[in-house]
Coordinates of C-alpha atoms and ligand atoms in Angstrom, one line a residue:
M30 CA 89.4 119.9 109.5
C31 CA 86.9 122.6 110.6
G32 CA 83.3 122.1 109.6
I33 CA 80.6 124.6 108.8
I34 CA 76.8 124.1 108.9
G35 CA 74.0 126.5 108.4
Y36 CA 70.2 126.2 108.4
V37 CA 67.3 128.5 107.5
G38 CA 63.7 127.1 107.4
P39 CA 60.6 126.4 109.4
K40 CA 62.2 124.1 112.0
Q41 CA 64.1 124.7 115.2
A42 CA 67.7 125.1 114.0
T43 CA 69.6 123.9 117.1
P44 CA 69.0 120.1 116.6
L45 CA 69.7 120.3 112.9
L46 CA 73.0 122.3 113.5
I47 CA 74.1 119.8 116.1
E48 CA 73.3 116.8 113.9
G49 CA 75.2 118.4 111.0
L50 CA 78.2 119.1 113.3
R51 CA 78.1 115.5 114.5
R52 CA 78.2 114.2 111.0
M53 CA 81.4 116.2 110.4
E54 CA 83.1 115.1 113.7
Y55 CA 85.2 112.7 111.6
R56 CA 87.0 115.6 110.0
G57 CA 88.8 116.3 113.3
Y58 CA 88.1 119.3 115.6
D59 CA 88.8 120.5 119.1
S60 CA 85.9 123.0 119.9
A61 CA 82.4 123.6 118.6
G62 CA 79.7 126.3 118.6
V63 CA 76.5 127.6 117.2
A64 CA 74.8 131.0 116.7
L65 CA 71.1 131.4 116.2
Y66 CA 68.8 134.4 115.7
D67 CA 66.1 134.0 118.4
G68 CA 63.7 136.7 116.9
E69 CA 65.4 139.6 118.7
A70 CA 69.2 139.0 118.8
L71 CA 72.0 136.7 118.0
E72 CA 72.7 134.1 120.6
T73 CA 75.9 132.0 120.6
R74 CA 76.7 128.8 122.6
R75 CA 80.2 127.4 122.4
A76 CA 82.4 124.9 124.1
A77 CA 85.9 123.6 124.1
G78 CA 86.3 119.8 123.4
K79 CA 83.8 117.5 121.8
I80 CA 80.2 118.3 120.6
V81 CA 78.8 116.5 123.6
R82 CA 80.1 119.4 125.7
L83 CA 78.4 121.9 123.4
E84 CA 75.2 119.9 123.9
S85 CA 75.5 120.2 127.7
V86 CA 75.9 123.9 127.3
L87 CA 72.8 124.1 125.2
A88 CA 70.9 121.8 127.6
A89 CA 71.7 124.2 130.4
D90 CA 70.9 127.3 128.4
P91 CA 68.8 126.4 125.4
V92 CA 68.4 128.7 122.4
D93 CA 65.4 128.9 120.1
G94 CA 65.5 130.0 116.5
M95 CA 64.9 128.9 112.9
I96 CA 68.0 130.2 111.4
G97 CA 71.5 129.5 112.6
I98 CA 75.1 128.6 111.8
G99 CA 77.5 126.1 113.5
H100 CA 81.1 125.2 113.5
T101 CA 83.7 122.6 114.5
R102 CA 87.1 124.2 114.9
W103 CA 90.5 122.7 114.5
A104 CA 92.8 125.2 116.2
T105 CA 95.2 127.2 114.1
H106 CA 95.3 130.7 115.6
G107 CA 95.1 130.3 119.4
P108 CA 94.4 127.3 121.6
P109 CA 91.2 125.3 121.5
T110 CA 89.3 127.2 124.2
E111 CA 85.7 128.4 124.5
R112 CA 86.7 132.0 123.8
N113 CA 88.5 130.9 120.5
A114 CA 85.6 128.6 119.4
H115 CA 83.4 129.9 116.6
P116 CA 81.0 131.6 116.0
H117 CA 82.6 135.0 116.7
L118 CA 80.3 137.9 117.4
S119 CA 81.1 141.5 116.3
A120 CA 81.6 144.1 119.0
D121 CA 78.0 145.1 119.1
G122 CA 76.7 141.5 118.9
T123 CA 74.9 142.1 115.6
V124 CA 77.1 139.9 113.4
A125 CA 78.1 136.3 113.9
V126 CA 80.7 134.5 111.7
V127 CA 82.1 131.0 111.3
H128 CA 85.2 130.5 109.2
N129 CA 87.3 127.8 107.8
G130 CA 90.7 128.7 106.4
I131 CA 93.3 131.4 107.4
I132 CA 93.1 135.2 107.1
E133 CA 96.7 136.1 106.3
N134 CA 96.4 139.8 106.9
A135 CA 94.6 139.4 110.2
S136 CA 97.1 141.3 112.3
T137 CA 97.0 144.3 109.9
L138 CA 93.2 144.3 110.0
R139 CA 93.2 143.8 113.8
G140 CA 95.4 146.9 114.1
A141 CA 93.2 149.0 111.9
L142 CA 90.0 147.9 113.7
R143 CA 91.6 148.6 117.1
E144 CA 92.2 152.1 116.0
L145 CA 88.5 152.4 115.3
G146 CA 87.8 151.3 118.8
Y147 CA 87.1 147.6 118.4
E148 CA 88.2 145.3 121.2
F149 CA 89.2 141.7 120.5
R150 CA 88.0 138.9 122.6
S151 CA 89.7 136.0 121.0
D152 CA 93.1 135.0 119.6
T153 CA 91.5 134.0 116.2
D154 CA 92.0 135.5 112.8
T155 CA 88.2 135.0 112.3
E156 CA 87.2 137.7 114.7
V157 CA 88.4 140.4 112.4
I158 CA 85.7 139.4 109.9
S159 CA 82.8 139.9 112.3
H160 CA 84.1 143.4 113.3
L161 CA 84.7 144.3 109.7
V162 CA 81.2 143.3 108.6
Q163 CA 79.7 145.3 111.5
E164 CA 81.8 148.3 110.5
L165 CA 80.9 148.1 106.8
Y166 CA 77.2 147.3 107.3
D167 CA 74.9 149.7 105.5
G168 CA 71.6 148.0 105.1
S169 CA 72.5 144.8 103.3
L170 CA 74.4 141.9 104.8
E171 CA 75.7 140.6 101.5
E172 CA 77.0 144.0 100.6
A173 CA 78.8 144.3 103.9
V174 CA 80.3 140.8 103.5
I175 CA 81.5 141.7 100.0
H176 CA 83.1 144.9 101.2
A177 CA 84.8 142.9 104.0
L178 CA 86.1 140.3 101.6
R179 CA 87.7 142.9 99.5
K180 CA 89.9 143.8 102.5
I181 CA 90.7 140.2 103.4
E182 CA 93.7 138.2 102.1
G183 CA 93.9 134.5 102.7
T184 CA 91.6 131.5 102.4
Y185 CA 88.1 131.1 103.6
G186 CA 84.8 129.4 103.7
I187 CA 82.6 131.6 105.8
A188 CA 79.0 131.8 107.0
V189 CA 77.7 135.1 108.3
M190 CA 74.5 136.1 110.0
S191 CA 73.3 139.5 111.3
S192 CA 70.4 140.5 113.6
R193 CA 70.0 143.6 111.4
D194 CA 69.3 141.5 108.3
P195 CA 68.1 138.4 110.1
D196 CA 66.4 136.2 107.5
K197 CA 69.5 135.1 105.6
I198 CA 72.9 133.5 105.9
V199 CA 75.6 134.9 103.7
A200 CA 78.3 132.5 102.7
A201 CA 81.6 133.0 100.7
R202 CA 84.2 130.6 99.5
K203 CA 87.9 131.1 98.6
G204 CA 90.0 128.0 99.0
S205 CA 87.8 126.2 101.5
P206 CA 84.8 124.1 100.3
L207 CA 81.2 125.0 100.8
L208 CA 77.9 123.8 99.4
I209 CA 74.3 124.8 99.6
G210 CA 71.8 122.0 100.4
V211 CA 68.6 122.8 98.6
G212 CA 65.5 121.8 100.5
D213 CA 61.8 122.3 100.1
G214 CA 60.9 125.5 102.0
E215 CA 64.3 125.3 103.8
N216 CA 67.9 125.5 102.8
F217 CA 71.2 124.4 104.3
L218 CA 74.8 125.4 104.1
A219 CA 77.7 123.0 104.8
S220 CA 81.4 122.5 104.2
D221 CA 80.8 118.7 103.7
A222 CA 77.9 117.0 102.0
S223 CA 77.6 114.4 104.8
A224 CA 76.4 117.1 107.2
I225 CA 73.1 117.6 105.2
L226 CA 72.6 114.3 103.5
A227 CA 69.8 113.3 106.0
H228 CA 67.7 116.2 104.7
T229 CA 68.5 116.7 101.1
R230 CA 70.4 115.2 98.2
Q231 CA 70.2 118.3 96.0
V232 CA 73.4 120.4 96.4
V233 CA 75.0 123.4 94.8
Y234 CA 78.8 123.4 95.1
L235 CA 80.2 126.9 95.4
D236 CA 83.3 127.9 93.5
D237 CA 86.1 130.0 94.7
G238 CA 85.0 133.7 94.5
D239 CA 81.3 132.8 95.0
V240 CA 79.2 134.6 97.6
A241 CA 75.8 133.0 98.4
V242 CA 72.8 134.4 100.0
I243 CA 70.7 131.6 101.5
E244 CA 67.1 132.2 102.7
R245 CA 64.2 130.0 103.6
D246 CA 62.6 130.0 100.2
G247 CA 65.6 130.2 97.9
Y248 CA 69.3 131.1 97.4
R249 CA 71.4 133.3 95.1
V250 CA 75.0 133.0 94.1
I251 CA 76.8 136.1 93.1
D252 CA 80.5 137.1 92.8
I253 CA 82.4 139.7 94.7
N254 CA 81.1 142.4 92.3
A255 CA 77.5 141.2 93.0
I256 CA 77.1 139.8 89.5
P257 CA 74.8 136.7 89.5
Q258 CA 76.7 133.4 88.9
P259 CA 74.8 130.5 87.4
R260 CA 75.4 127.3 89.4
V261 CA 73.9 123.9 88.6
V262 CA 72.2 121.7 91.2
D263 CA 74.0 118.4 91.6
R264 CA 72.6 115.2 93.2
I265 CA 74.5 113.3 95.8
D266 CA 74.2 109.6 94.9
W267 CA 75.4 107.9 98.1
D268 CA 73.3 106.9 101.0
L269 CA 73.1 107.9 104.6
A270 CA 73.9 104.2 105.4
E271 CA 77.3 104.7 103.8
I272 CA 78.2 107.4 106.3
E273 CA 76.9 105.5 109.3
R274 CA 78.7 102.7 111.1
G275 CA 76.2 99.9 110.3
G276 CA 77.0 97.7 113.3
Y277 CA 80.7 98.1 113.2
A278 CA 82.5 99.4 116.3
H279 CA 84.3 102.1 114.3
F280 CA 84.2 103.6 110.9
M281 CA 87.7 102.5 110.3
L282 CA 86.8 98.8 110.8
K283 CA 83.7 99.2 108.5
E284 CA 85.9 100.8 105.8
I285 CA 88.5 98.1 106.1
F286 CA 85.8 95.5 105.6
E287 CA 84.3 97.4 102.7
Q288 CA 87.4 97.1 100.6
P289 CA 86.3 94.2 98.4
Q290 CA 83.2 96.3 97.4
A291 CA 85.2 99.5 97.2
I292 CA 87.7 98.2 94.7
E293 CA 85.0 96.4 92.8
N294 CA 83.4 99.8 92.4
T295 CA 86.7 101.4 91.4
M296 CA 87.0 98.9 88.6
R297 CA 83.3 98.7 87.6
G298 CA 82.9 99.2 83.8
R299 CA 86.5 100.1 83.4
L300 CA 88.4 96.8 83.3
I301 CA 88.5 95.2 79.8
L302 CA 89.6 91.6 80.5
E303 CA 89.9 90.4 76.9
D304 CA 92.1 93.3 75.8
G305 CA 94.1 93.4 79.0
T306 CA 93.4 97.2 79.4
A307 CA 91.1 99.7 81.0
K308 CA 88.6 102.2 79.8
L309 CA 88.8 105.5 81.7
G310 CA 86.3 107.9 80.3
G311 CA 87.3 111.0 82.3
I312 CA 91.0 111.3 81.7
N313 CA 90.5 113.7 78.8
L314 CA 93.7 112.5 77.1
S315 CA 93.7 111.5 73.4
H316 CA 95.6 108.6 72.0
E317 CA 98.2 111.0 70.8
Q318 CA 98.5 112.8 74.1
L319 CA 98.9 109.5 75.9
L320 CA 101.7 108.6 73.6
G321 CA 103.2 112.0 73.8
I322 CA 103.8 111.9 77.6
D323 CA 107.5 112.3 78.3
N324 CA 107.4 112.1 82.1
I325 CA 104.9 111.8 84.9
I326 CA 104.9 113.5 88.3
I327 CA 102.6 112.1 91.0
T328 CA 102.0 114.4 93.8
A329 CA 100.1 113.7 97.1
C330 CA 100.3 113.7 100.9
G331 CA 100.3 111.0 103.5
T332 CA 98.6 107.8 102.6
S333 CA 97.9 109.0 99.1
W334 CA 101.7 109.6 98.7
H335 CA 102.2 105.9 99.6
S336 CA 99.8 104.8 96.9
A337 CA 101.7 107.1 94.5
L338 CA 104.9 105.3 95.2
I339 CA 103.3 102.0 94.1
G340 CA 102.0 103.8 91.0
E341 CA 105.5 104.9 90.2
L342 CA 106.8 101.3 90.2
M343 CA 103.9 100.1 88.1
I344 CA 104.1 102.8 85.5
E345 CA 107.9 102.6 85.1
E346 CA 107.8 98.8 85.0
L347 CA 104.9 98.4 82.5
A348 CA 104.6 101.7 80.6
R349 CA 108.3 102.6 80.7
I350 CA 107.7 106.3 81.4
P351 CA 109.9 108.1 83.9
V352 CA 107.9 108.9 87.1
E353 CA 108.7 111.1 90.0
V354 CA 106.7 111.0 93.2
E355 CA 106.6 114.3 95.1
Y356 CA 105.2 115.3 98.4
A357 CA 102.8 118.0 97.4
S358 CA 104.1 120.3 100.2
E359 CA 107.6 120.1 98.7
F360 CA 106.7 120.3 95.1
R361 CA 105.2 123.7 95.3
Y362 CA 108.3 125.3 96.9
R363 CA 111.0 124.1 94.6
N364 CA 111.7 124.5 90.9
P365 CA 110.5 121.2 89.4
I366 CA 111.2 120.4 85.8
V367 CA 107.8 120.4 84.1
T368 CA 107.0 120.7 80.4
D369 CA 103.9 120.6 78.3
R370 CA 104.6 116.9 77.8
T371 CA 104.5 116.3 81.6
L372 CA 101.5 114.6 83.1
C373 CA 100.9 115.5 86.7
I374 CA 98.8 112.9 88.5
V375 CA 97.2 114.3 91.6
M376 CA 96.2 111.7 94.3
S377 CA 93.8 112.7 97.0
Q378 CA 91.0 111.0 98.8
S379 CA 89.3 114.2 99.9
G380 CA 90.2 116.3 96.8
E381 CA 90.6 119.2 99.2
T382 CA 94.1 118.8 100.7
A383 CA 95.5 122.3 100.6
D384 CA 99.1 121.2 99.7
T385 CA 97.9 118.9 97.0
L386 CA 95.6 121.4 95.5
A387 CA 98.4 124.0 95.5
A388 CA 100.8 121.5 93.9
M389 CA 98.3 120.8 91.2
R390 CA 97.8 124.5 90.5
E391 CA 101.6 124.9 90.3
A392 CA 102.0 122.0 87.9
K393 CA 99.2 123.6 85.7
R394 CA 100.9 127.0 85.8
R395 CA 104.1 125.3 84.5
G396 CA 102.2 123.8 81.6
A397 CA 101.6 120.2 82.7
R398 CA 98.4 118.4 82.1
T399 CA 96.8 117.3 85.3
L400 CA 94.9 114.1 86.1
G401 CA 93.1 113.8 89.5
L402 CA 92.6 110.5 91.2
V403 CA 90.1 111.6 93.7
N404 CA 87.4 110.0 95.9
V405 CA 85.1 112.8 96.8
V406 CA 82.9 113.8 93.9
G407 CA 82.7 117.5 93.3
S408 CA 85.7 118.3 95.4
T409 CA 88.0 121.1 94.4
I410 CA 90.8 119.0 92.9
A411 CA 88.2 117.0 90.9
R412 CA 86.8 120.2 89.5
E413 CA 90.0 121.9 88.7
D414 CA 92.0 119.0 87.1
D415 CA 92.2 118.6 83.4
G416 CA 90.9 115.1 83.6
G417 CA 90.1 112.6 86.3
V418 CA 89.4 109.1 87.6
Y419 CA 87.0 109.0 90.5
L420 CA 87.8 106.2 92.9
H421 CA 84.2 105.4 93.7
A422 CA 85.3 103.9 97.0
G423 CA 82.3 105.5 98.8
P424 CA 82.6 108.1 101.7
E425 CA 85.6 107.5 103.9
I426 CA 84.8 108.7 107.4
G427 CA 87.5 107.2 109.6
V428 CA 90.4 109.7 109.7
A429 CA 92.9 106.9 109.0
S430 CA 92.6 106.2 105.3
T431 CA 92.1 102.5 104.4
K432 CA 89.7 101.8 101.5
A433 CA 90.7 104.9 99.7
F434 CA 94.3 103.7 99.7
T435 CA 93.6 100.3 98.2
S436 CA 91.2 101.9 95.7
Q437 CA 93.9 104.4 94.7
V438 CA 96.3 101.6 94.0
V439 CA 93.7 99.9 91.9
A440 CA 92.9 103.1 90.0
L441 CA 96.7 103.5 89.4
A442 CA 96.8 100.0 88.1
L443 CA 93.9 100.7 85.7
F444 CA 95.7 103.8 84.4
T445 CA 99.0 101.9 84.1
L446 CA 97.2 99.2 82.0
K447 CA 95.7 101.8 79.7
L448 CA 99.0 103.6 79.3
A449 CA 101.2 100.6 79.0
R450 CA 98.9 98.8 76.4
K451 CA 99.2 101.9 74.2
R452 CA 103.0 101.5 74.4
D453 CA 104.8 98.2 74.8
L454 CA 102.8 96.0 77.0
S455 CA 101.7 92.7 75.3
V456 CA 98.1 91.7 75.3
Q457 CA 99.0 88.5 77.2
R458 CA 100.7 90.4 80.1
G459 CA 97.9 92.9 80.0
R460 CA 95.3 90.2 80.3
E461 CA 97.2 88.5 83.2
I462 CA 97.2 91.8 85.2
A463 CA 93.5 92.5 84.3
Q464 CA 92.5 89.0 85.4
A465 CA 94.5 89.5 88.7
L466 CA 92.6 92.8 89.3
H467 CA 89.3 91.0 88.6
E468 CA 90.1 88.4 91.2
L469 CA 91.4 90.9 93.8
P470 CA 88.1 91.6 95.7
A471 CA 87.6 87.9 96.5
M472 CA 91.3 87.7 97.6
I473 CA 90.8 90.7 99.9
Q474 CA 87.8 89.0 101.4
R475 CA 89.9 85.9 102.2
V476 CA 92.4 88.2 104.1
L477 CA 89.5 89.8 105.9
D478 CA 88.1 86.4 106.9
D479 CA 91.4 85.9 108.9
A480 CA 90.8 89.1 110.9
P481 CA 90.3 87.2 114.2
K482 CA 93.9 85.9 113.9
V483 CA 95.2 89.4 113.5
E484 CA 93.1 90.5 116.5
R485 CA 94.8 87.8 118.6
L486 CA 98.2 88.9 117.4
A487 CA 97.4 92.5 118.4
T488 CA 97.1 91.5 122.0
E489 CA 100.8 90.5 122.0
F490 CA 101.9 94.0 121.0
A491 CA 99.3 96.3 122.5
Q492 CA 101.9 97.6 125.1
T493 CA 104.9 97.9 122.7
S494 CA 106.4 101.3 122.2
N495 CA 108.2 100.9 118.8
F496 CA 107.7 99.0 115.6
L497 CA 109.6 98.6 112.4
Y498 CA 108.0 97.7 109.1
L499 CA 110.1 96.4 106.3
G500 CA 109.4 95.5 102.7
R501 CA 111.1 95.6 99.3
G502 CA 110.0 96.5 95.8
Y503 CA 106.3 97.0 95.6
N504 CA 106.0 96.2 99.3
F505 CA 108.2 99.0 100.5
P506 CA 105.4 101.5 100.2
A507 CA 103.1 99.0 101.9
A508 CA 105.6 99.0 104.8
L509 CA 105.5 102.8 105.0
E510 CA 101.7 102.7 105.0
G511 CA 101.6 100.0 107.7
A512 CA 103.8 102.1 109.9
L513 CA 101.7 105.3 109.3
K514 CA 98.5 103.5 110.1
L515 CA 99.9 102.3 113.4
K516 CA 101.3 105.6 114.5
E517 CA 98.3 107.6 113.6
I518 CA 95.7 105.6 115.6
S519 CA 97.7 103.9 118.3
Y520 CA 100.4 106.6 118.9
I521 CA 103.0 103.9 118.9
H522 CA 106.2 105.0 117.2
A523 CA 106.6 103.1 114.0
E524 CA 108.9 103.4 110.9
G525 CA 108.8 101.9 107.5
Y526 CA 112.0 101.1 105.6
P527 CA 113.1 99.3 102.5
A528 CA 114.2 95.9 104.1
A529 CA 117.8 96.0 102.9
E530 CA 118.2 99.6 104.1
M531 CA 117.8 98.4 107.7
K532 CA 121.5 97.5 108.0
H533 CA 122.5 101.1 107.3
G534 CA 121.1 102.4 110.5
P535 CA 117.8 101.1 112.0
I536 CA 119.4 97.7 112.8
A537 CA 120.9 99.5 115.8
L538 CA 117.4 99.5 117.3
I539 CA 116.8 95.8 117.1
D540 CA 116.7 93.9 120.4
E541 CA 114.3 91.4 122.0
K542 CA 111.7 94.2 122.6
M543 CA 111.6 95.4 119.0
P544 CA 108.8 93.9 116.8
V545 CA 109.6 93.9 113.1
V546 CA 106.9 93.4 110.5
F547 CA 108.2 91.9 107.3
I548 CA 106.1 92.0 104.2
A549 CA 107.6 88.9 102.5
P550 CA 105.2 87.3 100.0
H551 CA 106.6 84.9 97.4
D552 CA 107.6 87.5 94.9
S553 CA 110.7 88.3 92.9
V554 CA 112.6 89.7 95.9
F555 CA 111.5 87.1 98.4
D556 CA 115.0 85.5 98.9
K557 CA 116.5 88.9 99.5
V558 CA 113.9 89.6 102.2
V559 CA 114.7 86.3 103.9
S560 CA 118.3 87.5 104.4
N561 CA 116.9 90.6 106.1
I562 CA 114.7 88.5 108.4
Q563 CA 117.8 86.5 109.4
E564 CA 119.6 89.7 110.3
V565 CA 116.7 90.6 112.7
K566 CA 116.5 87.2 114.2
A567 CA 120.2 87.1 114.8
R568 CA 119.7 90.1 117.1
S569 CA 116.7 88.6 118.9
G570 CA 114.1 90.9 117.3
K571 CA 110.5 89.6 117.2
T572 CA 109.4 88.9 113.7
I573 CA 105.9 89.2 112.3
V574 CA 106.0 87.9 108.8
I575 CA 103.3 88.5 106.1
T576 CA 103.9 85.8 103.5
S577 CA 101.9 83.9 100.9
R578 CA 102.9 80.2 101.1
D579 CA 104.8 77.5 103.2
E580 CA 108.4 78.6 102.7
P581 CA 111.1 76.3 104.0
A582 CA 113.5 79.2 103.9
L583 CA 111.5 80.9 106.7
E584 CA 111.8 78.0 109.1
G585 CA 112.8 79.1 112.5
L586 CA 112.7 82.8 111.5
V587 CA 109.1 83.6 112.1
D588 CA 107.6 84.4 115.5
F589 CA 104.2 85.3 114.1
E590 CA 102.9 84.6 110.6
I591 CA 100.1 86.2 108.7
R592 CA 99.1 84.5 105.4
I593 CA 97.9 86.3 102.4
P594 CA 96.9 84.9 98.9
E595 CA 99.2 85.3 95.9
T596 CA 98.7 87.6 93.0
V597 CA 100.9 89.5 90.5
D598 CA 103.7 91.4 92.3
M599 CA 102.3 94.8 91.6
L600 CA 99.0 94.0 93.4
M601 CA 100.6 92.3 96.4
P602 CA 100.9 95.5 98.4
I603 CA 97.1 95.8 98.3
L604 CA 96.7 92.4 99.9
A605 CA 99.6 93.0 102.4
S606 CA 98.1 96.3 103.5
V607 CA 94.8 94.8 104.7
P608 CA 96.3 92.8 107.6
L609 CA 98.5 95.8 108.5
Q610 CA 95.3 98.0 108.7
L611 CA 93.7 95.4 110.9
L612 CA 96.8 95.1 113.1
A613 CA 96.9 98.9 113.6
Y614 CA 93.2 98.9 114.3
Y615 CA 93.2 96.1 116.9
I616 CA 96.2 97.4 118.7
A617 CA 94.7 100.9 118.9
V618 CA 91.4 99.5 120.2
Q619 CA 93.3 97.5 122.8
R620 CA 95.1 100.6 123.9
G621 CA 91.8 102.4 124.3
A622 CA 92.6 104.9 121.6
H623 CA 90.0 107.0 119.8
V624 CA 90.3 105.1 116.5
D625 CA 88.1 107.2 114.2
Q626 CA 89.2 110.6 115.5
P627 CA 92.9 110.3 116.5
R628 CA 94.3 113.2 118.5
N629 CA 95.6 116.2 116.5
L630 CA 94.6 114.7 113.1
A631 CA 92.0 116.0 110.6
K632 CA 90.4 114.0 107.8
S633 CA 91.0 116.7 105.3
V634 CA 93.9 119.0 105.8
T635 CA 92.7 122.2 104.3
V636 CA 95.5 124.5 105.7
E637 CA 99.1 124.6 104.4
Ligands
F6R3 C1 96.5 108.8 106.6 C2 95.7 109.9 106.1 C3 96.4 111.1 105.6 C4 95.9 111.5 104.2 C5 96.6 112.8 103.8 C6 96.1 113.2 102.4 O1 95.6 107.8 107.1 O2 94.5 109.9 106.1 O3 97.8 110.9 105.6 O4 96.2 110.5 103.4 O5 96.2 113.9 104.6 O6 94.7 113.3 102.3 P1 94.0 113.2 100.9 O7 94.2 111.9 100.3 O8 92.5 113.5 101.2 O9 94.6 114.3 100.0

């Protein structure tokens, strides 16, 4: 979702701001803009659409300056037009603001400001901040911002500049991430570390309630009462190469191919083969606390919710603890049964998803312990949970989640092993699963080696309008995930169902035009799935079957086959998901879709 970048230093700011915005393109946006102080006044340039349009505007009408802020906007209040793009100037042009989040009392503030004579030039909630800061300015930008924030309700990450106090950027955070990039004689502000990684690895993550004053030679963090806040400087330990495409046509393809390495990294130093268990340093749960868990709630959104469903099956099968999987957006608005013996596992690639964060806070309020399974280091969920397991999958830039999904399932398998071995799981069974996890990266590589076959298969279905994905047991969530991948990036309507549920409704859709993807490896429910395949064939549906060996029972039932290796049942959905990711990817490419930045989607959904 929206991205913020800021720069103050000895260099021309425009190219640095544009570069930072480009690095955040993956988050999803529909307009962009910059504001710079050119030595006399604030100058803004904005454009609807992609950053390349902003660059054309800047080429036609360049702006000089060594301090500036920039923004990519994902429309909430008002359509994605130039007039709604950020930065927004105050009425007299002395204040420029970029903002992520939502100001909930914007209409009240707009009314009050109108009475004072302010005219509004956009439909956004953000514009009220610029007018408020102008109105409250009395010699110090940070003081004016603090006074404005006292009047604002809602969530924000903001960056503010003023031509009356022109050597600084004032930033503030409440519910929307921001960090300072600490340079040598220059400093940066960003909502996403990838935006500044080319220039510095030293970052200061801001906390909710922080106000930061960023100048060329230093920065200060204070709170809303202007009291200094000590904040440590962290070091980003991933490389620029990890956020670049490295020869792949798209980030999504790169990330699909990175999966052997990604899950290797998730397991590194954690899997204990000889004891059939896992070591998870950050969970902050004692032996007694692990034994004392009565029930587990896993909360998440989207793809992370699908991995949670696999986690539910694993934990219930092996650790015998009741598990509920909840959409984070639903959990927060009902009255869930949570006690101090409830463990709430919070799954999130970004660690910033607004619904998931709110669900975690709600679970905490109700007395649960929280455990975050998060990819982005230093993200809000990772900092607010009681304990955590980082995925270490590396930055995921493609909007459609791929390697984070498989890493989440692996992280859940590690946690299940740890929990289950403390309870009833035998060392033999633990070792068998640990060994299967150990062998998984090589197995994923074998599936990836067959990518050209999946690409050929995709040509058969590039013009299809509907798809069904069916699986049972551990592979039902993989069916849901396969369908989600396809609809997100190719815009083909696709649904995932438990295979046997098909006959209770979706079977009405089956005809010779309907492709049905079956996830049917040789597992404990294979024979049952074969009956479901027969039901589809009997109605002339086209079957694409993901299976793991030559199966006489499938003879005559398979139009297209994809082979995957065999592993323990609980890890099969990882292997099955890889060809489904590839199928979605190749179909989307053949349809000419914008794979890495699908329409209307954002990488990290930071609004409710
Ligand atoms: C799907 C996808 C989304 C996310 C969801 C949760 O490919 O990327 O469905 O999974 O928005 O995001 P995180 O995991 O960052 O909380």
